[in-house]
């Protein structure tokens, strides 16, 4: 029932799912030993503190003043708090595995968003680890290098690279041993940082006022600034002097500071909220630990930052804050303690980003989003540590270290983090808006408003830090998204886009009120009944052209009785039909039904197809004739676009039933229904106020070759005969059915592929009658309806006119079978075939398709067979032809 390519893809998906299940079960069978405190609180605290708490607090207060500093922290923590709420919601909505933010985004937004943002998050962690290591090297050289106080280490690019490599090797050893030793090392560093913080708070009270020597200014060519500043202790005058902003030149870079630049520097210290989430695969209970641990760390760091800002503003001169970023070391009870704190926090942040990067890479490799490229990264040690991912992450960090300076990359790293945070908010927002019943997070302190605020806040911060880098990052994400969309296999995670589309479609369908329908906005909504798609490819593609953005449903009736069957036989067939829709590149729905007869099945579909205001208004049937069906799905020209994994696989691409010969003993003339039932289906549709179209000879229709016609090769024509050829005296050109023909032909002419086609409208008149008045009247009608068509007059054959005139004279007598067939055949030839004195424009060249008037079936069911025979004679050997009967008004001249 599916193509080889789809079967191959299905096999790949099944194998991937089985491999993933085995890997996941093996991963889950290993003990996860990290608790909330060791696995989430400590990594998040150390990542958020890093060096900002020791080296940038004075910078922020000195430039912005206490008021703006507190405002900055409030804004920054408001932004990250919105993201934290989203993280907590997603992490408590089911089992969470390794990968942290990547796992949350990919399982919520699908593999495209998850994979692209996962790559960016991985690169951000890699660059961030290198950034912290280089920062630590600079701090070590500043203390122990030639310009430092101890002067025991040589300086230079290669020496700095050597020191950075050594520090990175130490981080690598810790991460290779595993998450448990990392947690223990992080705990030791956490104790050191807490001791240093305690000493800083004690120093504000214990140290007496003193004068501090300021470092030399960078590129100072103007007046010499003061080289001394005061630590005053707690004084009201000092506090009053530090309340307002006083932006000045940064003495380390020589650039003028502003609110945006200071905010960007300060915000770098707030981007470590995912450190605990990155350890999700090593936690005992991720859904419990991540929300509690992350919120605890965020609240704790917010309190520490604001307390430090207040104490600094109360005890330090503005000059000291602006001209010495390491003043906390100078006022500490033991000066080396702050240096140890800087080293420890930076080392911890580097390790946290390295192990976080390895976990993200491991999750990306396990999901097979990039094929075999990342396959080696799936390997783990006996205790579950992804050592290959750790080594690959270490290699990339080492590669980044060769750049030496990361001032430019620092902004990109922050923007990458913000982009990931915005994606987490977007994932939570999508889940909330989709209203999926399975989105039931135990953490309920969030709404869609908090998600939107988080997205907006992250986006504003991205462009505030650097608009060019932010735009480039978004472009890079979109490039990765497209790459994964076209190259990665189909995932089994579920797609939030489907839930969102369902939610929106349901909402708009409820708003689509059938009581407000108007003829001005009518469009064809088609139900095409297909017995076997193998012989109906031409018709399926043609009907797709005349739907004019309307509903298009492929209907099929399978004969059977559900009472006698063990299960629904249609369920397994939908995949083949949907694959056919994809292959033919048509916009159609599929509706299958089980019935005891074709007539009852068509009635079912006409009653139940569609939803709300989107229901079929036109039934399209293939013609009832004895043409030998041709299998177009095995035609090499049609299957050339179907990719096959195995070139030796010669199975047909779709497993629809094989075509029967025209006479195989099944039913009348080898069909599943007889002519009586066929005409009854037409009559049923008209009783239900559905328009009806009968399609004949569309097995000869090849859309590609037909619409490729050009004026150079010969014009493409569409012929319209809007008059009842069986009863020319019973209808006019302005009745509902005739206007319906004109509308469908006009709709076809509006399709891009058919715009160069020429409409030819045929005016049938009796010989000897004046043609000018009829032509002018029809031309005026076409002008009012805005339909561009060439009008041709065709005289009725005298014998046919007299014959139908006799038929209309009170039904005095009916002709015999033979005479009726001869007269009808003669009339058809007189109208459609080239003859002497005929309309040469019509006879040559032939049209691509004809639209003919379909008469209403007779009220007497005994005449159904004769009615069908008349239609057969009328359309015999005409090429692709649509017999159309319209029952609803579809045209208007109103504005």
XYZ file of C-alpha atoms in Angstrom, residues 43-56 124-140 160 163-164 167-168 171 265-273 275 305 341-354 397 400-401 404-407 409-410 413-414 417 421:
75
model
C 25.722 24.353 38.351
C 23.156 27.110 37.824
C 24.514 29.242 40.676
C 28.095 28.963 39.494
C 27.165 29.656 35.871
C 25.170 32.741 36.775
C 27.809 34.108 39.175
C 30.913 33.395 37.076
C 33.105 36.523 37.163
C 30.309 39.097 37.115
C 29.771 38.951 40.841
C 33.464 39.687 41.507
C 34.544 41.926 38.623
C 31.434 43.637 37.209
C 27.248 28.620 22.371
C 28.359 26.290 25.177
C 31.595 25.482 23.341
C 32.461 29.138 22.764
C 31.348 30.073 26.273
C 33.662 27.441 27.757
C 36.561 28.839 25.727
C 35.590 32.359 26.765
C 35.726 31.525 30.466
C 39.050 29.698 30.079
C 40.635 32.654 28.302
C 39.222 34.944 30.959
C 40.814 32.767 33.623
C 44.131 32.819 31.764
C 44.035 36.616 31.591
C 43.333 36.773 35.323
C 46.226 34.410 36.075
C 48.606 32.032 27.146
C 47.976 27.883 30.042
C 44.502 27.690 28.428
C 43.175 24.393 32.162
C 41.022 22.809 29.427
C 38.266 20.330 32.754
C 27.774 43.345 29.981
C 25.636 42.820 33.061
C 23.212 40.510 31.251
C 26.053 38.123 30.381
C 26.048 37.154 34.048
C 22.393 36.140 33.912
C 22.538 33.658 31.040
C 23.421 30.530 33.002
C 19.877 29.434 33.817
C 23.183 24.863 33.327
C 23.456 40.880 43.143
C 36.965 33.203 44.014
C 37.486 34.587 40.518
C 39.583 31.584 39.525
C 37.155 29.084 41.037
C 33.964 30.559 39.579
C 35.529 30.908 36.120
C 36.865 27.350 36.226
C 33.444 26.057 37.254
C 31.697 27.976 34.475
C 34.137 26.557 31.914
C 33.497 22.998 33.157
C 29.748 23.565 33.232
C 29.701 24.722 29.611
C 31.984 21.878 28.493
C 36.857 24.303 22.584
C 38.321 28.143 19.586
C 41.159 28.807 22.053
C 43.206 34.042 21.485
C 40.688 36.867 21.983
C 36.955 36.320 22.150
C 35.576 39.832 22.565
C 32.456 35.913 20.064
C 31.310 36.935 23.555
C 27.505 33.571 22.551
C 25.077 35.701 24.553
C 21.797 31.774 24.506
C 15.728 30.968 25.649
